[in-house]
XYZ file of N, CA, C and O in Angstrom:
856
model
N -44.071 2.334 50.449
C -42.765 3.016 51.005
C -41.952 2.309 49.986
O -41.442 0.995 49.778
N -40.940 2.914 49.019
C -40.065 2.558 48.183
C -38.941 2.815 48.666
O -37.983 3.722 49.316
N -38.049 1.509 49.416
C -37.067 1.128 49.958
C -35.797 1.368 49.130
O -34.598 1.634 49.533
N -35.864 1.522 47.749
C -34.660 1.546 46.992
C -34.356 2.994 46.777
O -33.343 3.336 46.181
N -34.976 4.147 47.188
C -34.535 5.496 47.217
C -33.331 5.633 47.986
O -33.315 4.995 49.164
N -32.530 6.553 47.518
C -31.588 6.920 48.547
C -31.616 7.606 49.523
O -32.574 8.425 49.570
N -31.136 7.384 50.700
C -31.360 8.022 51.769
C -30.794 9.518 51.561
O -30.261 9.866 51.197
N -31.929 10.596 52.076
C -31.952 11.928 51.737
C -30.680 12.658 52.976
O -30.145 11.635 53.679
N -30.587 13.692 53.021
C -29.812 14.413 54.034
C -30.409 14.213 55.595
O -29.720 14.719 56.360
N -31.419 13.632 55.968
C -32.043 13.273 56.873
C -32.076 11.964 57.520
O -32.759 11.281 57.655
N -30.809 11.240 57.661
C -31.073 9.730 57.750
C -31.812 9.315 59.022
O -32.279 8.269 59.327
N -31.474 10.160 60.096
C -32.367 9.938 61.216
C -34.024 10.319 61.272
O -34.606 10.331 62.337
N -34.427 10.772 60.226
C -35.599 11.154 59.997
C -36.548 9.844 60.216
O -36.456 8.686 59.609
N -37.650 9.689 60.897
C -38.494 8.467 61.326
C -39.554 8.601 60.044
O -40.407 9.781 59.990
N -39.451 7.567 59.268
C -40.548 7.463 58.444
C -41.859 6.425 58.559
O -42.615 6.445 58.006
N -41.812 5.605 59.923
C -42.772 4.552 60.368
C -42.783 4.606 61.640
O -41.587 4.484 62.397
N -43.583 4.119 62.394
C -43.438 3.812 63.790
C -44.559 2.421 64.418
O -45.337 2.249 64.415
N -43.749 1.389 63.326
C -43.998 -0.105 63.761
C -44.178 -0.196 64.949
O -43.506 0.276 66.045
N -44.913 -1.508 65.517
C -44.815 -2.220 67.034
C -43.361 -2.215 67.311
O -42.898 -2.429 68.444
N -42.546 -2.523 66.307
C -40.897 -3.108 66.789
C -40.184 -1.724 67.169
O -38.894 -1.943 67.377
N -40.866 -0.995 66.919
C -39.983 0.640 67.101
C -39.821 1.562 65.710
O -40.006 0.881 64.677
N -39.523 2.534 66.136
C -39.590 3.806 64.963
C -38.611 3.419 63.965
O -37.716 3.031 64.286
N -38.905 3.351 62.801
C -38.060 3.182 61.668
C -37.381 4.413 60.930
O -38.141 5.390 60.458
N -36.267 4.628 60.804
C -35.788 5.608 60.175
C -35.575 5.554 58.722
O -35.194 4.249 58.482
N -34.955 6.639 58.039
C -34.509 6.498 56.372
C -33.157 5.331 56.506
O -32.976 4.721 55.878
N -32.172 5.907 57.515
C -31.145 4.813 57.729
C -31.217 3.583 57.660
O -30.652 2.778 57.252
N -32.451 3.048 58.588
C -32.704 1.672 58.764
C -33.413 1.322 57.535
O -32.680 0.147 57.069
N -34.068 1.711 57.004
C -34.574 0.982 55.323
C -33.719 1.144 54.587
O -33.269 -0.023 54.103
N -32.362 2.161 54.608
C -31.274 2.184 53.907
C -30.461 0.911 53.877
O -29.987 0.326 53.211
N -30.728 0.734 55.120
C -29.649 -0.439 55.500
C -30.223 -1.864 55.188
O -29.533 -2.758 54.287
N -31.579 -2.136 55.208
C -32.195 -3.164 54.810
C -31.838 -3.539 53.116
O -31.643 -4.582 52.534
N -32.000 -2.204 52.479
C -32.037 -2.373 50.884
C -30.535 -2.397 50.903
O -30.171 -3.475 49.779
N -29.254 -2.375 51.505
C -28.035 -2.452 51.319
C -27.474 -3.985 51.292
O -26.690 -4.497 50.787
N -28.660 -4.373 52.319
C -28.150 -6.255 52.729
C -28.736 -6.849 51.441
O -28.331 -7.547 51.080
N -29.979 -6.256 50.778
C -30.626 -7.215 49.956
C -29.668 -6.995 48.730
O -29.365 -8.228 47.936
N -29.203 -5.797 48.259
C -28.422 -5.334 47.184
C -27.131 -6.557 47.179
O -26.775 -6.867 46.525
N -26.510 -6.668 48.551
C -25.302 -7.318 48.748
C -25.338 -8.518 48.100
O -24.960 -9.172 47.493
N -26.244 -9.123 48.657
C -26.733 -10.350 48.108
C -26.898 -10.841 46.790
O -26.740 -11.775 46.311
N -27.455 -9.970 46.177
C -27.907 -9.740 44.937
C -26.562 -9.994 43.747
O -26.891 -10.567 42.847
N -25.769 -9.675 44.295
C -24.205 -9.529 43.661
C -23.296 -10.532 43.991
O -22.877 -11.173 43.432
N -23.212 -10.664 45.127
C -22.412 -11.606 45.884
C -22.799 -13.152 45.821
O -21.909 -13.921 46.152
N -23.925 -13.652 45.800
C -24.411 -14.581 45.755
C -24.006 -15.370 44.421
O -23.491 -16.309 44.077
N -24.393 -14.818 43.164
C -23.782 -15.053 41.964
C -21.976 -15.099 42.018
O -21.580 -15.890 41.379
N -21.346 -14.236 42.485
C -20.007 -14.081 42.324
C -19.738 -15.844 43.111
O -18.516 -16.243 43.053
N -20.438 -15.964 44.426
C -20.231 -17.491 44.970
C -20.185 -18.463 44.160
O -19.428 -19.451 43.819
N -21.252 -18.237 43.381
C -21.551 -19.484 42.228
C -20.228 -19.357 41.239
O -19.649 -20.500 41.072
N -19.812 -18.397 40.620
C -18.487 -18.025 39.950
C -17.116 -18.709 40.455
O -16.441 -19.437 39.703
N -17.187 -18.636 41.838
C -16.105 -18.707 42.825
C -15.748 -20.666 42.620
O -14.778 -21.021 42.423
N -17.193 -21.016 42.570
C -17.172 -22.404 42.789
C -16.879 -23.207 41.482
O -15.976 -24.356 41.163
N -17.245 -22.193 40.461
C -17.327 -22.921 39.222
C -15.676 -22.470 38.481
O -15.228 -23.438 37.696
N -15.130 -21.324 38.580
C -14.245 -20.896 38.161
C -12.702 -20.815 39.088
O -11.783 -20.340 38.377
N -13.068 -20.898 40.204
C -12.230 -20.810 41.014
C -11.112 -21.887 40.859
O -11.179 -23.110 40.570
N -9.591 -21.231 40.871
C -8.658 -22.369 40.588
C -8.024 -22.835 41.964
O -6.932 -23.846 41.705
N -8.215 -22.631 43.168
C -7.880 -23.188 44.299
C -8.865 -23.770 45.369
O -10.407 -23.199 44.965
N -8.725 -24.895 46.339
C -9.885 -25.085 46.990
C -10.259 -24.020 47.653
O -11.331 -23.604 48.124
N -9.224 -23.046 48.425
C -9.668 -21.778 49.184
C -10.843 -20.980 48.663
O -11.498 -20.474 49.042
N -10.234 -20.685 47.290
C -11.485 -19.550 46.453
C -12.837 -20.739 46.644
O -13.895 -20.063 46.377
N -12.702 -21.897 46.152
C -14.304 -22.393 45.906
C -14.563 -22.627 47.128
O -16.134 -22.391 47.294
N -14.023 -22.734 48.268
C -14.672 -22.732 49.706
C -15.134 -21.367 50.048
O -16.402 -21.271 50.657
N -14.454 -19.997 49.671
C -15.181 -19.028 49.706
C -16.398 -18.890 49.002
O -17.421 -18.396 49.387
N -16.688 -19.315 47.757
C -17.975 -19.137 46.922
C -18.890 -20.073 48.028
O -20.058 -19.560 47.882
N -18.595 -21.307 48.376
C -19.705 -21.927 49.037
C -20.040 -20.935 50.382
O -21.117 -20.843 50.602
N -19.273 -20.428 51.077
C -19.600 -19.542 52.053
C -20.403 -18.432 51.683
O -21.427 -17.985 52.214
N -20.122 -17.782 50.548
C -20.899 -16.736 49.957
C -22.499 -17.191 49.742
O -23.267 -16.614 50.095
N -22.547 -18.347 49.181
C -23.651 -18.890 48.774
C -24.813 -19.013 49.958
O -25.677 -18.775 50.061
N -23.982 -19.741 50.899
C -24.714 -20.082 52.354
C -25.268 -19.075 52.631
O -26.093 -18.849 53.597
N -24.109 -17.900 53.145
C -24.435 -17.194 53.646
C -25.308 -15.948 53.288
O -26.278 -15.636 54.169
N -25.338 -15.904 52.068
C -26.645 -14.812 51.777
C -27.830 -15.433 51.308
O -28.605 -14.719 51.111
N -28.020 -16.847 50.900
C -29.036 -17.838 51.164
C -29.721 -17.522 52.303
O -30.954 -16.844 52.387
N -29.330 -17.431 53.485
C -29.901 -17.358 54.560
C -30.035 -15.925 54.814
O -31.447 -15.823 55.336
N -29.097 -15.160 54.658
C -29.311 -13.632 55.066
C -30.365 -12.883 54.412
O -31.110 -12.260 54.827
N -30.777 -13.448 52.960
C -31.658 -12.654 51.971
C -32.825 -13.253 52.880
O -34.054 -12.805 52.593
N -33.155 -14.362 53.532
C -34.566 -15.068 53.902
C -34.958 -14.312 54.990
O -35.853 -13.545 54.953
N -33.847 -13.475 55.553
C -34.091 -12.943 56.700
C -34.395 -11.317 56.278
O -35.379 -10.733 57.015
N -33.692 -10.981 55.200
C -33.788 -9.576 54.876
C -35.160 -9.540 54.257
O -36.057 -8.401 54.672
N -35.804 -10.411 53.396
C -37.122 -10.307 52.702
C -38.086 -10.485 54.114
O -39.274 -9.683 54.025
N -37.809 -11.077 55.038
C -39.020 -11.317 55.962
C -39.052 -9.903 56.780
O -39.952 -9.406 56.933
N -37.750 -9.488 57.050
C -38.075 -7.996 57.836
C -38.520 -6.914 56.912
O -39.276 -6.377 57.233
N -38.191 -7.042 55.606
C -38.497 -6.043 54.735
C -40.400 -6.072 54.613
O -41.079 -5.361 54.605
N -40.858 -7.204 54.481
C -42.013 -7.582 54.442
C -42.968 -7.049 55.807
O -44.061 -6.427 55.516
N -42.235 -7.231 57.033
C -42.855 -6.601 58.034
C -42.677 -5.056 58.343
O -43.801 -4.409 58.931
N -41.877 -4.619 57.655
C -41.773 -3.170 57.766
C -42.120 -2.420 56.589
O -42.231 -0.929 56.560
N -42.709 -2.885 55.751
C -43.065 -2.553 54.377
C -42.200 -1.920 53.719
O -42.499 -0.510 53.255
N -40.891 -2.429 53.302
C -39.821 -1.911 52.665
C -39.799 -2.547 51.306
O -40.040 -3.660 51.131
N -39.873 -1.808 50.277
C -39.841 -2.136 48.938
C -38.507 -2.690 48.362
O -37.292 -1.697 48.971
N -37.955 -4.032 48.212
C -36.536 -4.240 48.167
C -36.340 -4.315 46.605
O -37.143 -4.819 45.899
N -35.257 -4.201 46.137
C -34.919 -4.281 44.778
C -34.456 -5.563 44.184
O -34.244 -6.548 44.980
N -34.627 -6.102 42.819
C -34.320 -7.294 42.280
C -33.410 -7.368 41.638
O -32.664 -8.434 41.116
N -32.361 -6.167 41.561
C -31.077 -6.163 40.900
C -30.007 -5.181 41.722
O -30.613 -4.370 42.563
N -28.833 -5.648 41.922
C -28.011 -4.692 42.537
C -27.781 -3.475 41.835
O -28.268 -3.303 40.641
N -26.829 -2.755 42.496
C -26.840 -1.011 41.877
C -25.763 -1.398 40.718
O -25.219 -2.500 40.350
N -25.569 -0.257 39.925
C -25.033 -0.434 38.513
C -23.586 -0.748 38.889
O -22.635 -1.457 38.268
N -22.971 -0.239 40.298
C -21.590 -0.364 40.528
C -21.487 -1.806 40.842
O -20.326 -2.465 40.441
N -22.752 -2.530 41.565
C -22.457 -3.643 41.776
C -22.357 -4.646 40.891
O -21.691 -5.581 40.781
N -23.352 -4.509 39.798
C -23.395 -5.165 38.459
C -22.018 -4.855 37.859
O -21.649 -5.996 37.073
N -21.376 -3.929 37.802
C -20.222 -3.922 37.018
C -19.149 -4.735 37.835
O -18.155 -5.409 37.243
N -19.182 -4.795 38.972
C -17.950 -5.945 39.798
C -18.624 -7.484 39.237
O -17.704 -8.016 39.010
N -19.798 -7.528 39.061
C -20.198 -9.028 38.254
C -19.420 -8.918 37.020
O -18.977 -10.102 36.810
N -19.902 -7.876 36.253
C -19.402 -8.029 34.662
C -17.821 -8.442 34.944
O -17.387 -9.041 33.972
N -17.052 -7.594 35.791
C -15.552 -7.814 35.586
C -15.386 -9.054 35.970
O -14.165 -9.841 35.196
N -15.884 -9.983 36.888
C -15.495 -11.303 37.670
C -15.842 -11.961 36.236
O -15.490 -13.289 36.121
N -17.116 -12.121 35.497
C -17.492 -12.819 34.495
C -16.327 -13.037 33.601
O -15.837 -13.844 32.814
N -15.976 -11.619 33.308
C -14.970 -11.582 31.957
C -13.666 -12.170 32.603
O -12.483 -12.427 31.738
N -13.260 -12.210 33.726
C -11.819 -12.858 34.288
C -11.800 -14.334 34.193
O -12.868 -14.951 34.093
N -10.560 -14.827 34.028
C -10.677 -16.179 34.119
C -9.209 -16.530 35.207
O -8.180 -15.605 35.068
N -9.156 -17.872 35.442
C -7.849 -18.235 35.784
C -7.608 -17.586 37.328
O -8.515 -17.228 38.028
N -6.369 -17.388 37.564
C -5.771 -16.907 38.680
C -6.255 -15.324 38.947
O -6.061 -14.705 39.691
N -6.616 -14.622 37.699
C -6.868 -13.441 37.807
C -8.314 -12.989 38.323
O -8.561 -12.147 39.260
N -9.105 -14.287 38.011
C -10.558 -14.201 38.852
C -10.232 -14.240 39.854
O -10.967 -13.680 41.162
N -9.696 -15.492 40.632
C -9.046 -15.874 42.192
C -8.809 -13.951 42.689
O -9.366 -13.776 43.510
N -7.830 -13.472 42.341
C -7.504 -12.565 42.779
C -8.556 -11.189 42.959
O -8.553 -10.339 43.788
N -8.985 -10.976 41.775
C -10.052 -9.832 41.539
C -11.111 -10.263 42.656
O -11.298 -9.332 43.577
N -11.785 -11.386 42.496
C -12.944 -11.622 43.396
C -12.575 -11.332 44.794
O -13.341 -10.939 45.735
N -11.481 -11.962 45.302
C -10.853 -11.954 47.085
C -11.036 -10.319 47.128
O -11.173 -9.791 48.467
N -9.869 -9.549 46.342
C -10.080 -8.012 46.693
C -11.260 -7.277 46.715
O -11.315 -6.526 47.536
N -12.042 -7.558 45.458
C -13.323 -6.937 45.482
C -14.035 -6.963 46.950
O -14.692 -6.163 47.420
N -14.179 -8.287 47.117
C -15.125 -8.798 48.094
C -14.549 -8.266 49.516
O -15.569 -7.649 50.384
N -13.453 -8.341 49.626
C -12.652 -7.829 50.948
C -12.950 -6.289 51.118
O -13.207 -5.494 52.220
N -12.718 -5.638 49.839
C -13.193 -4.171 50.071
C -14.273 -3.631 50.430
O -14.618 -2.861 51.297
N -15.101 -4.736 49.539
C -17.006 -3.977 49.953
C -17.254 -4.685 51.103
O -18.249 -3.705 51.762
N -16.880 -5.617 51.635
C -17.321 -5.825 52.932
C -16.441 -5.225 54.148
O -17.310 -4.726 55.031
N -15.252 -4.492 53.940
C -14.942 -3.890 54.917
C -15.716 -2.599 54.891
O -16.124 -1.906 55.948
N -16.084 -1.922 53.913
C -16.935 -0.822 53.709
C -18.268 -1.312 54.556
O -18.827 -0.429 55.484
N -18.916 -2.221 54.360
C -20.568 -2.566 55.058
C -20.363 -2.660 56.522
O -21.022 -2.489 57.340
N -19.060 -3.341 56.989
C -18.862 -3.305 58.595
C -19.214 -2.105 59.176
O -20.104 -1.979 60.471
N -18.694 -0.821 58.793
C -18.986 0.189 59.501
C -20.560 0.876 59.476
O -20.987 1.401 60.237
N -21.135 0.451 58.080
C -22.412 0.661 58.149
C -23.360 -0.097 58.950
O -24.146 0.378 59.935
N -22.838 -1.345 59.333
C -23.388 -2.237 59.894
C -23.387 -1.874 61.577
O -24.416 -1.446 62.119
N -22.423 -1.416 61.996
C -22.173 -0.655 63.483
C -22.836 0.418 63.629
O -23.671 0.610 64.716
N -23.038 1.319 62.539
C -23.532 2.607 62.753
C -25.224 2.181 63.108
O -25.428 2.858 63.926
N -25.837 1.450 62.170
C -27.154 1.355 62.292
C -27.397 0.401 63.609
O -28.259 0.637 64.453
N -26.523 -0.501 64.078
C -26.958 -1.358 64.890
C -26.820 -0.756 66.491
O -27.574 -0.747 67.409
N -26.105 0.234 66.307
C -25.793 1.312 67.625
C -26.992 2.343 67.865
O -27.260 3.103 68.994
N -27.616 2.763 66.690
C -28.451 3.677 66.725
C -29.981 3.671 66.612
O -30.911 4.249 66.849
N -30.193 2.337 65.750
C -31.549 1.969 65.481
C -32.460 1.802 66.648
O -31.866 1.371 67.802
N -33.909 2.289 66.634
C -34.583 1.950 67.734
C -35.481 0.668 67.507
O -36.500 0.557 68.015
N -35.476 -0.035 66.607
C -36.341 -1.087 65.800
C -35.409 -2.365 66.190
O -34.359 -2.510 65.785
N -36.429 -3.013 66.837
C -36.025 -4.467 67.194
C -35.655 -5.209 65.850
O -34.807 -6.313 65.888
N -36.440 -5.307 65.009
C -36.283 -6.098 63.882
C -34.821 -5.553 62.859
O -34.211 -6.346 62.442
N -34.429 -4.387 63.321
C -33.395 -4.019 62.436
C -32.036 -4.492 63.065
O -30.957 -4.723 62.918
N -32.158 -4.335 64.560
C -31.182 -4.992 65.404
C -30.810 -6.288 64.987
O -29.542 -6.891 64.785
N -32.029 -6.938 64.714
C -31.672 -8.336 64.573
C -31.158 -8.848 63.313
O -30.114 -9.530 63.230
N -31.669 -7.938 62.634
C -30.936 -7.762 60.875
C -29.396 -7.395 60.855
O -28.609 -8.224 60.422
N -29.280 -6.777 61.772
C -27.787 -6.244 62.125
C -26.633 -7.081 62.435
O -25.762 -7.335 62.179
N -27.530 -7.738 63.424
C -26.776 -8.899 64.243
C -26.368 -9.946 62.972
O -25.027 -10.648 63.075
N -27.407 -10.491 62.447
C -27.283 -11.381 61.547
C -26.411 -11.088 60.444
O -25.193 -11.800 59.958
N -26.467 -9.892 59.971
C -25.437 -9.682 58.893
C -24.153 -9.287 59.228
O -23.190 -9.550 58.408
N -23.971 -9.100 60.610
C -22.737 -8.780 60.911
C -21.943 -10.096 60.972
O -20.690 -10.362 60.646
N -22.853 -11.608 61.581
C -22.032 -12.576 61.514
C -21.985 -13.088 60.107
O -20.642 -13.526 59.888
N -22.547 -12.816 59.133
C -22.231 -13.227 57.771
C -21.210 -12.430 57.469
O -20.322 -13.110 56.741
N -21.025 -11.090 57.389
C -19.917 -10.485 56.762
C -18.800 -10.922 57.558
O -17.715 -10.934 56.706
N -18.418 -10.959 58.784
C -17.479 -11.630 59.351
C -16.730 -12.911 58.877
O -15.857 -13.139 58.637
N -17.922 -13.785 58.625
C -17.407 -14.948 58.060
C -17.029 -14.902 56.601
O -15.944 -15.295 56.486
N -17.359 -13.776 56.155
C -17.212 -14.057 54.403
C -15.732 -13.228 54.558
O -14.811 -13.558 53.698
N -15.326 -12.036 55.659
C -14.151 -11.564 55.381
C -13.012 -12.603 55.731
O -12.133 -12.821 55.188
N -13.353 -13.172 56.872
C -12.474 -14.508 57.136
C -12.129 -15.138 56.098
O -10.827 -15.587 55.804
N -13.368 -15.623 55.418
C -12.956 -17.000 54.371
C -12.359 -16.292 53.184
O -11.381 -17.203 52.677
N -12.612 -15.069 53.031
C -11.784 -14.327 51.418
C -10.395 -14.445 52.085
O -9.434 -14.505 51.395
N -10.053 -13.633 53.327
C -8.756 -13.625 53.811
C -7.933 -14.940 53.902
O -6.666 -15.027 53.230
N -8.719 -15.939 54.086
C -7.959 -17.409 53.967
C -7.404 -17.730 52.508
O -6.795 -18.714 52.532
N -8.098 -16.962 51.606
C -7.369 -17.567 50.034
C -6.091 -16.834 49.971
O -5.406 -17.762 49.205
N -5.605 -16.144 50.785
C -3.875 -15.804 50.585
C -3.900 -14.603 49.456
O -2.767 -14.259 49.093
N -5.214 -14.597 49.057
C -5.106 -13.534 47.998
C -5.507 -11.972 48.137
O -5.182 -11.237 47.295
N -5.712 -11.696 49.424
C -6.078 -10.572 49.718
C -4.984 -9.308 49.436
O -4.110 -9.484 50.425
N -5.135 -8.422 48.618
C -3.950 -7.328 48.941
C -4.424 -6.005 49.893
O -5.179 -5.307 49.488
N -3.738 -6.280 51.171
C -4.607 -5.755 52.241
C -4.293 -4.119 52.112
O -5.591 -3.318 52.509
N -3.411 -3.623 51.458
C -3.382 -1.957 51.150
C -4.372 -1.669 50.279
O -5.063 -0.350 50.113
N -4.307 -2.648 48.973
C -5.543 -2.168 47.986
C -6.862 -1.992 48.482
O -7.712 -1.390 48.504
N -7.184 -2.991 49.785
C -8.535 -3.392 49.994
C -8.638 -2.418 51.326
O -9.806 -2.084 51.033
N -7.823 -2.158 51.808
C -8.307 -1.321 53.094
C -8.271 0.225 52.315
O -9.128 0.963 52.523
N -7.463 0.722 51.279
C -7.609 1.874 50.890
C -8.882 1.887 50.190
O -9.866 2.990 50.007
N -9.473 0.976 49.477
C -10.587 1.048 48.999
C -12.111 0.970 50.199
O -13.147 1.520 49.430
N -11.822 0.518 50.815
C -12.717 0.480 52.060
C -13.014 1.241 52.688
O -13.957 2.260 53.071
N -11.993 2.204 53.090
C -11.873 3.488 53.644
C -12.363 4.758 52.797
O -12.402 5.817 53.328
N -11.457 4.546 51.410
C -11.881 5.708 50.691
C -12.328 5.241 49.443
O -11.883 5.265 48.377
N -13.768 5.263 49.655
C -14.656 3.988 48.291
C -14.496 5.395 47.083
O -14.345 6.801 47.644
N -14.647 5.133 45.917
C -14.662 6.219 44.927
C -16.114 7.109 45.182
O -16.878 6.590 45.513
N -15.967 8.241 44.923
C -17.094 9.137 45.119
C -18.035 9.084 43.603
O -18.203 9.642 42.815
N -18.892 7.816 43.714
C -19.702 7.766 42.541
C -21.192 8.739 42.608
O -21.472 8.879 44.025
N -21.556 8.781 41.662
C -22.983 9.439 41.644
C -23.952 8.537 42.307
O -23.907 7.216 42.255
N -25.119 9.087 42.886
C -26.001 8.300 43.339
C -26.859 7.166 42.588
O -27.045 6.130 43.292
N -26.776 7.288 41.251
C -27.489 6.354 40.401
C -26.672 5.192 40.287
O -27.090 4.192 39.828
N -25.394 5.754 40.324
C -24.632 4.309 40.384
C -24.473 3.172 41.361
O -23.993 2.299 41.686
N -24.744 3.824 42.733
C -24.865 2.814 43.820
C -26.194 2.641 44.254
O -26.133 2.034 45.585
N -27.186 3.045 43.550
C -28.389 2.881 44.344
C -29.117 2.062 43.481
O -28.983 1.834 42.047
N -29.702 0.699 44.192
C -30.187 -0.179 43.331
C -31.621 0.284 42.778
O -32.094 1.097 43.055
N -31.826 -0.138 41.371
C -32.846 0.127 40.586
C -34.280 -0.313 41.366
O -34.027 -1.462 41.744
N -35.495 0.324 41.365
C -36.457 -0.445 42.248
C -36.998 -1.244 41.110
O -36.691 -1.556 39.854
N -38.019 -2.362 41.613
C -38.301 -3.477 41.002
C -39.245 -3.312 39.832
O -40.189 -1.973 40.068
N -39.414 -3.868 39.124
C -40.572 -3.532 37.910
C -41.754 -3.943 38.439
O -41.926 -5.002 39.154
N -42.706 -2.819 37.973
C -43.914 -3.117 38.574
C -44.571 -4.646 38.254
O -44.720 -4.908 37.150
N -44.959 -5.558 39.116
C -45.740 -6.540 39.123
C -44.692 -7.563 38.814
O -45.121 -8.695 38.824
N -43.261 -7.420 38.932
C -42.427 -8.530 38.902
C -42.151 -9.242 40.139
O -42.138 -8.707 41.372
N -42.338 -10.586 40.362
C -42.377 -11.269 41.500
C -40.897 -11.133 42.257
O -39.538 -10.818 41.475
N -40.737 -11.249 43.232
C -39.593 -11.000 44.198
C -38.616 -12.131 43.952
O -38.823 -13.090 43.909
N -37.305 -11.626 43.481
C -36.234 -12.646 43.276
C -36.019 -13.031 44.669
O -35.700 -12.503 45.864
N -35.312 -14.456 44.536
C -35.193 -15.491 45.932
C -33.669 -15.678 45.726
O -33.886 -16.384 44.488
N -33.004 -15.484 46.764
C -31.574 -16.470 46.620
C -31.886 -17.606 47.728
O -31.861 -17.569 48.888
N -31.927 -18.624 46.748
C -32.112 -19.922 47.648
C -30.988 -20.562 48.633
O -29.644 -20.610 47.947
N -31.226 -20.918 49.735
C -30.039 -21.561 50.548
C -29.435 -22.753 49.833
O -30.193 -23.570 49.308
N -28.423 -23.305 50.274
C -27.899 -24.578 49.599
C -28.676 -25.558 50.062
O -29.059 -26.501 49.181
N -29.573 -25.600 51.258
C -30.568 -26.588 51.603
C -31.747 -26.753 50.485
O -32.515 -27.728 50.732
N -32.085 -25.529 49.903
C -33.337 -25.471 48.964
C -32.905 -24.835 47.747
O -33.314 -23.593 47.353
N -31.902 -25.727 47.048
C -31.551 -24.885 45.988
C -31.637 -25.809 44.648
O -31.195 -25.709 43.680
N -33.247 -25.997 44.524
C -33.713 -26.604 43.351
C -33.731 -25.586 42.329
O -33.818 -25.914 41.083
N -33.816 -24.241 42.865
C -34.023 -23.082 41.759
C -32.524 -22.217 41.669
O -31.894 -22.302 42.858
N -32.509 -21.793 40.552
C -31.034 -20.914 40.443
C -31.620 -19.667 40.980
O -32.510 -19.165 40.859
N -30.197 -18.537 41.292
C -30.521 -17.318 41.742
C -30.944 -16.462 40.699
O -30.642 -16.847 39.352
N -31.982 -15.567 41.023
C -32.716 -15.120 40.026
C -33.898 -16.076 39.896
O -34.951 -15.454 38.983
N -34.447 -16.790 40.518
C -35.428 -17.764 40.725
C -36.501 -16.568 41.512
O -36.161 -15.888 42.258
N -37.758 -16.942 41.160
C -38.813 -16.146 42.229
C -39.830 -16.703 42.915
O -39.789 -18.072 42.632
N -40.344 -16.104 43.576
C -41.276 -16.790 44.734
C -40.984 -16.814 45.895
O -39.931 -16.451 46.384
N -41.761 -17.613 46.693
C -41.453 -17.747 48.166
C -40.671 -18.745 48.313
O -40.259 -19.409 47.624
N -40.497 -18.754 49.789
C -39.491 -20.040 49.921
C -40.315 -21.309 50.313
O -41.469 -21.542 50.675
């Protein structure tokens, strides 16, 4: 089951019937989206700690690392139980966000980080709500609950930087650019490639992009 395929026009179509409840295409797509979000926001958290010019920005970075380290472990566990293939890279659009922030410095980095994150987190909140209210799979419900808690923490801590342009963020959240599917879909993992692990702060002996189990 290739999880990184784009959901078809039938997101309610049941693709598997595990013991934890029917699994739909939308459920599978959600697991992949959670994984992809961590693959780009985790390194952004590292950049915030290293490049941020204020304590609030650095604190936001710490929350991103802690949240996605924990959430990624849960996501990989659910994917393993439901036979969902996860990406090892974020989508091209998300890679573009990372590239922009790598190029930024000083207060420009602070502002772009806060606004890009606030816009994308606003978008995923509606996805979480939709999946949580429609899924019939208990593992997906639990992952949605954990994802919601993580995203709300990240939204709150990003807003505390005082750098969010709410008009800009809300516009981008509610009217995202109409990009082609290949830009918003994470690439499938290379055959035989070990799974990338995002280590939690308590187990950060390896850097993001390291591979292997926990």
